[in-house]
Each structure stands twice: as structure tokens, then as C-alpha cells.
Amino acid sequence: MVTTPINTELTLEKVKVAVDAILQVLGTPETELHSKALAAFNSGDHQTVKRLASTNLSDYYVKALGYLGGALKLTPNTDTILAESARAAADFSRERTLNHLGRAIATALG
């Protein structure tokens, strides 16, 4: 059996592609909090995003953004940071989908 080696070299360009994929899953902000966090992230104010994440612990959108600033620093933890951000983005997407479906079912059965 032949195994393919894993390329472990990180570059800022590669990380930005991963960050963009996570941002795409998050999509358009749905609340004022999301808008504030995304604006702070886009302006490079990652400390504000982290503060918003630390004070809104149940919000997966903000949690995902809270991790992303750290990924751009290219530390040995970048892979872990990207993974945690991706998990939070997936949780947000799942929650958004469940809310949408719940409203649709309530309307249909209401």
C-alpha cells in the first residue's frame, strides 16, 4: 500500500483560502452582533472579535470568527484553530438550518 505524504507547510495564502471557506459557510450576518463581529474581523480588529466571542458564548457565528484571527498568525496551532473555527461554522449552519425548517414546519402545520 502506497501512502501519500501530507504537506504540512503552511503559508498565509493557504490559510486565507481556508478562512474564506469558513466565511462562506457563515454567510451573511443575521443579527447586529454578527454584523459587528464580522466588521471587526474584516477590519483586522481580532481582539474585539475575541471579546464578542467570550461574552456571547452560545453564538456559533461569533465563536467561529473568534478563532479565525488567530489562524492568520501562522503558529503551530493554526491547524487546530482552523478546525475549531470550521466546527463552530458547521454548528452555526446546522442551527440556522434547523431554525429555518422549524419555522417552515410551523407555518405549514399552523
mmCIF file with all atom_site columns, C-alpha atoms in Angstrom:
data_model
loop_
_atom_site.group_PDB
_atom_site.id
_atom_site.type_symbol
_atom_site.label_atom_id
_atom_site.label_alt_id
_atom_site.label_comp_id
_atom_site.label_asym_id
_atom_site.label_entity_id
_atom_site.label_seq_id
_atom_site.pdbx_PDB_ins_code
_atom_site.Cartn_x
_atom_site.Cartn_y
_atom_site.Cartn_z
_atom_site.occupancy
_atom_site.B_iso_or_equiv
_atom_site.pdbx_formal_charge
_atom_site.auth_seq_id
_atom_site.auth_comp_id
_atom_site.auth_asym_id
_atom_site.auth_atom_id
_atom_site.pdbx_PDB_model_num
ATOM 1   C CA . MET A 1 1   ? 0.000   0.000  0.000  1.00 0.00 ? 1   MET A CA 1
ATOM 2   C CA . VAL A 1 2   ? 1.413   3.380  -1.012 1.00 0.00 ? 2   VAL A CA 1
ATOM 3   C CA . THR A 1 3   ? 0.768   6.343  1.236  1.00 0.00 ? 3   THR A CA 1
ATOM 4   C CA . THR A 1 4   ? 0.833   9.919  0.085  1.00 0.00 ? 4   THR A CA 1
ATOM 5   C CA . PRO A 1 5   ? 2.785   12.244 2.347  1.00 0.00 ? 5   PRO A CA 1
ATOM 6   C CA . ILE A 1 6   ? 0.846   15.079 3.943  1.00 0.00 ? 6   ILE A CA 1
ATOM 7   C CA . ASN A 1 7   ? 2.092   18.539 3.088  1.00 0.00 ? 7   ASN A CA 1
ATOM 8   C CA . THR A 1 8   ? 2.392   20.283 6.458  1.00 0.00 ? 8   THR A CA 1
ATOM 9   C CA . GLU A 1 9   ? 3.821   23.546 5.119  1.00 0.00 ? 9   GLU A CA 1
ATOM 10  C CA . LEU A 1 10  ? 1.563   26.463 5.989  1.00 0.00 ? 10  LEU A CA 1
ATOM 11  C CA . THR A 1 11  ? 1.516   29.682 4.058  1.00 0.00 ? 11  THR A CA 1
ATOM 12  C CA . LEU A 1 12  ? -0.631  32.738 4.592  1.00 0.00 ? 12  LEU A CA 1
ATOM 13  C CA . GLU A 1 13  ? -2.159  32.187 1.151  1.00 0.00 ? 13  GLU A CA 1
ATOM 14  C CA . LYS A 1 14  ? -3.259  28.648 2.065  1.00 0.00 ? 14  LYS A CA 1
ATOM 15  C CA . VAL A 1 15  ? -4.690  29.789 5.385  1.00 0.00 ? 15  VAL A CA 1
ATOM 16  C CA . LYS A 1 16  ? -6.590  32.630 3.691  1.00 0.00 ? 16  LYS A CA 1
ATOM 17  C CA . VAL A 1 17  ? -8.236  30.100 1.363  1.00 0.00 ? 17  VAL A CA 1
ATOM 18  C CA . ALA A 1 18  ? -9.334  28.088 4.408  1.00 0.00 ? 18  ALA A CA 1
ATOM 19  C CA . VAL A 1 19  ? -10.555 31.250 6.156  1.00 0.00 ? 19  VAL A CA 1
ATOM 20  C CA . ASP A 1 20  ? -12.559 32.234 3.068  1.00 0.00 ? 20  ASP A CA 1
ATOM 21  C CA . ALA A 1 21  ? -14.199 28.793 3.026  1.00 0.00 ? 21  ALA A CA 1
ATOM 22  C CA . ILE A 1 22  ? -15.251 29.210 6.651  1.00 0.00 ? 22  ILE A CA 1
ATOM 23  C CA . LEU A 1 23  ? -16.561 32.732 5.995  1.00 0.00 ? 23  LEU A CA 1
ATOM 24  C CA . GLN A 1 24  ? -18.583 31.380 3.080  1.00 0.00 ? 24  GLN A CA 1
ATOM 25  C CA . VAL A 1 25  ? -20.268 28.834 5.362  1.00 0.00 ? 25  VAL A CA 1
ATOM 26  C CA . LEU A 1 26  ? -21.072 31.565 7.885  1.00 0.00 ? 26  LEU A CA 1
ATOM 27  C CA . GLY A 1 27  ? -22.669 33.646 5.153  1.00 0.00 ? 27  GLY A CA 1
ATOM 28  C CA . THR A 1 28  ? -24.336 36.992 5.605  1.00 0.00 ? 28  THR A CA 1
ATOM 29  C CA . PRO A 1 29  ? -24.650 38.221 9.194  1.00 0.00 ? 29  PRO A CA 1
ATOM 30  C CA . GLU A 1 30  ? -28.158 37.680 10.557 1.00 0.00 ? 30  GLU A CA 1
ATOM 31  C CA . THR A 1 31  ? -28.011 39.830 13.679 1.00 0.00 ? 31  THR A CA 1
ATOM 32  C CA . GLU A 1 32  ? -26.456 43.070 14.829 1.00 0.00 ? 32  GLU A CA 1
ATOM 33  C CA . LEU A 1 33  ? -23.960 41.034 16.856 1.00 0.00 ? 33  LEU A CA 1
ATOM 34  C CA . HIS A 1 34  ? -22.921 39.063 13.768 1.00 0.00 ? 34  HIS A CA 1
ATOM 35  C CA . SER A 1 35  ? -22.543 42.275 11.759 1.00 0.00 ? 35  SER A CA 1
ATOM 36  C CA . LYS A 1 36  ? -20.415 43.843 14.470 1.00 0.00 ? 36  LYS A CA 1
ATOM 37  C CA . ALA A 1 37  ? -18.196 40.767 14.764 1.00 0.00 ? 37  ALA A CA 1
ATOM 38  C CA . LEU A 1 38  ? -17.740 40.416 11.002 1.00 0.00 ? 38  LEU A CA 1
ATOM 39  C CA . ALA A 1 39  ? -16.957 44.125 10.605 1.00 0.00 ? 39  ALA A CA 1
ATOM 40  C CA . ALA A 1 40  ? -14.347 43.872 13.363 1.00 0.00 ? 40  ALA A CA 1
ATOM 41  C CA . PHE A 1 41  ? -12.860 40.755 11.780 1.00 0.00 ? 41  PHE A CA 1
ATOM 42  C CA . ASN A 1 42  ? -12.715 42.340 8.334  1.00 0.00 ? 42  ASN A CA 1
ATOM 43  C CA . SER A 1 43  ? -11.008 45.438 9.738  1.00 0.00 ? 43  SER A CA 1
ATOM 44  C CA . GLY A 1 44  ? -8.386  43.299 11.487 1.00 0.00 ? 44  GLY A CA 1
ATOM 45  C CA . ASP A 1 45  ? -9.687  44.066 14.978 1.00 0.00 ? 45  ASP A CA 1
ATOM 46  C CA . HIS A 1 46  ? -9.381  40.485 16.162 1.00 0.00 ? 46  HIS A CA 1
ATOM 47  C CA . GLN A 1 47  ? -9.311  41.456 19.847 1.00 0.00 ? 47  GLN A CA 1
ATOM 48  C CA . THR A 1 48  ? -12.839 42.867 19.570 1.00 0.00 ? 48  THR A CA 1
ATOM 49  C CA . VAL A 1 49  ? -13.991 39.670 17.863 1.00 0.00 ? 49  VAL A CA 1
ATOM 50  C CA . LYS A 1 50  ? -12.445 37.596 20.651 1.00 0.00 ? 50  LYS A CA 1
ATOM 51  C CA . ARG A 1 51  ? -14.172 39.754 23.256 1.00 0.00 ? 51  ARG A CA 1
ATOM 52  C CA . LEU A 1 52  ? -17.516 39.359 21.487 1.00 0.00 ? 52  LEU A CA 1
ATOM 53  C CA . ALA A 1 53  ? -16.947 35.590 21.359 1.00 0.00 ? 53  ALA A CA 1
ATOM 54  C CA . SER A 1 54  ? -16.051 35.471 25.057 1.00 0.00 ? 54  SER A CA 1
ATOM 55  C CA . THR A 1 55  ? -19.182 37.383 26.056 1.00 0.00 ? 55  THR A CA 1
ATOM 56  C CA . ASN A 1 56  ? -21.593 35.589 23.679 1.00 0.00 ? 56  ASN A CA 1
ATOM 57  C CA . LEU A 1 57  ? -20.628 32.018 24.406 1.00 0.00 ? 57  LEU A CA 1
ATOM 58  C CA . SER A 1 58  ? -23.618 30.322 22.779 1.00 0.00 ? 58  SER A CA 1
ATOM 59  C CA . ASP A 1 59  ? -23.295 32.134 19.427 1.00 0.00 ? 59  ASP A CA 1
ATOM 60  C CA . TYR A 1 60  ? -21.548 29.864 16.928 1.00 0.00 ? 60  TYR A CA 1
ATOM 61  C CA . TYR A 1 61  ? -21.165 32.599 14.285 1.00 0.00 ? 61  TYR A CA 1
ATOM 62  C CA . VAL A 1 62  ? -19.140 34.785 16.636 1.00 0.00 ? 62  VAL A CA 1
ATOM 63  C CA . LYS A 1 63  ? -17.294 31.767 18.019 1.00 0.00 ? 63  LYS A CA 1
ATOM 64  C CA . ALA A 1 64  ? -16.138 30.814 14.509 1.00 0.00 ? 64  ALA A CA 1
ATOM 65  C CA . LEU A 1 65  ? -14.930 34.363 13.835 1.00 0.00 ? 65  LEU A CA 1
ATOM 66  C CA . GLY A 1 66  ? -13.266 34.493 17.237 1.00 0.00 ? 66  GLY A CA 1
ATOM 67  C CA . TYR A 1 67  ? -10.928 31.683 16.252 1.00 0.00 ? 67  TYR A CA 1
ATOM 68  C CA . LEU A 1 68  ? -10.099 32.941 12.758 1.00 0.00 ? 68  LEU A CA 1
ATOM 69  C CA . GLY A 1 69  ? -7.922  35.894 13.715 1.00 0.00 ? 69  GLY A CA 1
ATOM 70  C CA . GLY A 1 70  ? -5.517  33.521 15.415 1.00 0.00 ? 70  GLY A CA 1
ATOM 71  C CA . ALA A 1 71  ? -5.286  31.339 12.313 1.00 0.00 ? 71  ALA A CA 1
ATOM 72  C CA . LEU A 1 72  ? -3.816  34.220 10.329 1.00 0.00 ? 72  LEU A CA 1
ATOM 73  C CA . LYS A 1 73  ? -0.784  34.346 12.649 1.00 0.00 ? 73  LYS A CA 1
ATOM 74  C CA . LEU A 1 74  ? 0.628   31.043 11.296 1.00 0.00 ? 74  LEU A CA 1
ATOM 75  C CA . THR A 1 75  ? 1.548   29.442 14.600 1.00 0.00 ? 75  THR A CA 1
ATOM 76  C CA . PRO A 1 76  ? 1.957   25.734 15.299 1.00 0.00 ? 76  PRO A CA 1
ATOM 77  C CA . ASN A 1 77  ? -1.693  25.875 16.439 1.00 0.00 ? 77  ASN A CA 1
ATOM 78  C CA . THR A 1 78  ? -3.051  27.161 13.114 1.00 0.00 ? 78  THR A CA 1
ATOM 79  C CA . ASP A 1 79  ? -4.423  23.750 12.079 1.00 0.00 ? 79  ASP A CA 1
ATOM 80  C CA . THR A 1 80  ? -6.247  23.394 15.396 1.00 0.00 ? 80  THR A CA 1
ATOM 81  C CA . ILE A 1 81  ? -7.583  26.944 15.210 1.00 0.00 ? 81  ILE A CA 1
ATOM 82  C CA . LEU A 1 82  ? -8.921  26.374 11.692 1.00 0.00 ? 82  LEU A CA 1
ATOM 83  C CA . ALA A 1 83  ? -10.510 23.092 12.757 1.00 0.00 ? 83  ALA A CA 1
ATOM 84  C CA . GLU A 1 84  ? -12.260 24.672 15.746 1.00 0.00 ? 84  GLU A CA 1
ATOM 85  C CA . SER A 1 85  ? -13.469 27.591 13.650 1.00 0.00 ? 85  SER A CA 1
ATOM 86  C CA . ALA A 1 86  ? -14.770 25.197 10.991 1.00 0.00 ? 86  ALA A CA 1
ATOM 87  C CA . ARG A 1 87  ? -16.614 23.166 13.639 1.00 0.00 ? 87  ARG A CA 1
ATOM 88  C CA . ALA A 1 88  ? -18.239 26.327 15.024 1.00 0.00 ? 88  ALA A CA 1
ATOM 89  C CA . ALA A 1 89  ? -19.225 27.425 11.494 1.00 0.00 ? 89  ALA A CA 1
ATOM 90  C CA . ALA A 1 90  ? -20.756 23.994 10.867 1.00 0.00 ? 90  ALA A CA 1
ATOM 91  C CA . ASP A 1 91  ? -22.648 24.214 14.166 1.00 0.00 ? 91  ASP A CA 1
ATOM 92  C CA . PHE A 1 92  ? -23.946 27.650 13.144 1.00 0.00 ? 92  PHE A CA 1
ATOM 93  C CA . SER A 1 93  ? -25.020 26.322 9.756  1.00 0.00 ? 93  SER A CA 1
ATOM 94  C CA . ARG A 1 94  ? -26.808 23.390 11.391 1.00 0.00 ? 94  ARG A CA 1
ATOM 95  C CA . GLU A 1 95  ? -28.558 25.665 13.888 1.00 0.00 ? 95  GLU A CA 1
ATOM 96  C CA . ARG A 1 96  ? -29.608 28.079 11.121 1.00 0.00 ? 96  ARG A CA 1
ATOM 97  C CA . THR A 1 97  ? -30.992 25.195 9.050  1.00 0.00 ? 97  THR A CA 1
ATOM 98  C CA . LEU A 1 98  ? -32.907 23.725 11.987 1.00 0.00 ? 98  LEU A CA 1
ATOM 99  C CA . ASN A 1 99  ? -34.431 27.135 12.794 1.00 0.00 ? 99  ASN A CA 1
ATOM 100 C CA . HIS A 1 100 ? -35.452 27.607 9.163  1.00 0.00 ? 100 HIS A CA 1
ATOM 101 C CA . LEU A 1 101 ? -37.009 24.150 8.966  1.00 0.00 ? 101 LEU A CA 1
ATOM 102 C CA . GLY A 1 102 ? -38.800 24.614 12.289 1.00 0.00 ? 102 GLY A CA 1
ATOM 103 C CA . ARG A 1 103 ? -40.370 27.857 11.056 1.00 0.00 ? 103 ARG A CA 1
ATOM 104 C CA . ALA A 1 104 ? -41.364 26.240 7.768  1.00 0.00 ? 104 ALA A CA 1
ATOM 105 C CA . ILE A 1 105 ? -42.993 23.293 9.559  1.00 0.00 ? 105 ILE A CA 1
ATOM 106 C CA . ALA A 1 106 ? -44.776 25.608 11.997 1.00 0.00 ? 106 ALA A CA 1
ATOM 107 C CA . THR A 1 107 ? -46.146 27.619 9.074  1.00 0.00 ? 107 THR A CA 1
ATOM 108 C CA . ALA A 1 108 ? -47.224 24.501 7.207  1.00 0.00 ? 108 ALA A CA 1
ATOM 109 C CA . LEU A 1 109 ? -48.939 22.968 10.220 1.00 0.00 ? 109 LEU A CA 1
ATOM 110 C CA . GLY A 1 110 ? -50.092 26.194 11.845 1.00 0.00 ? 110 GLY A CA 1
#
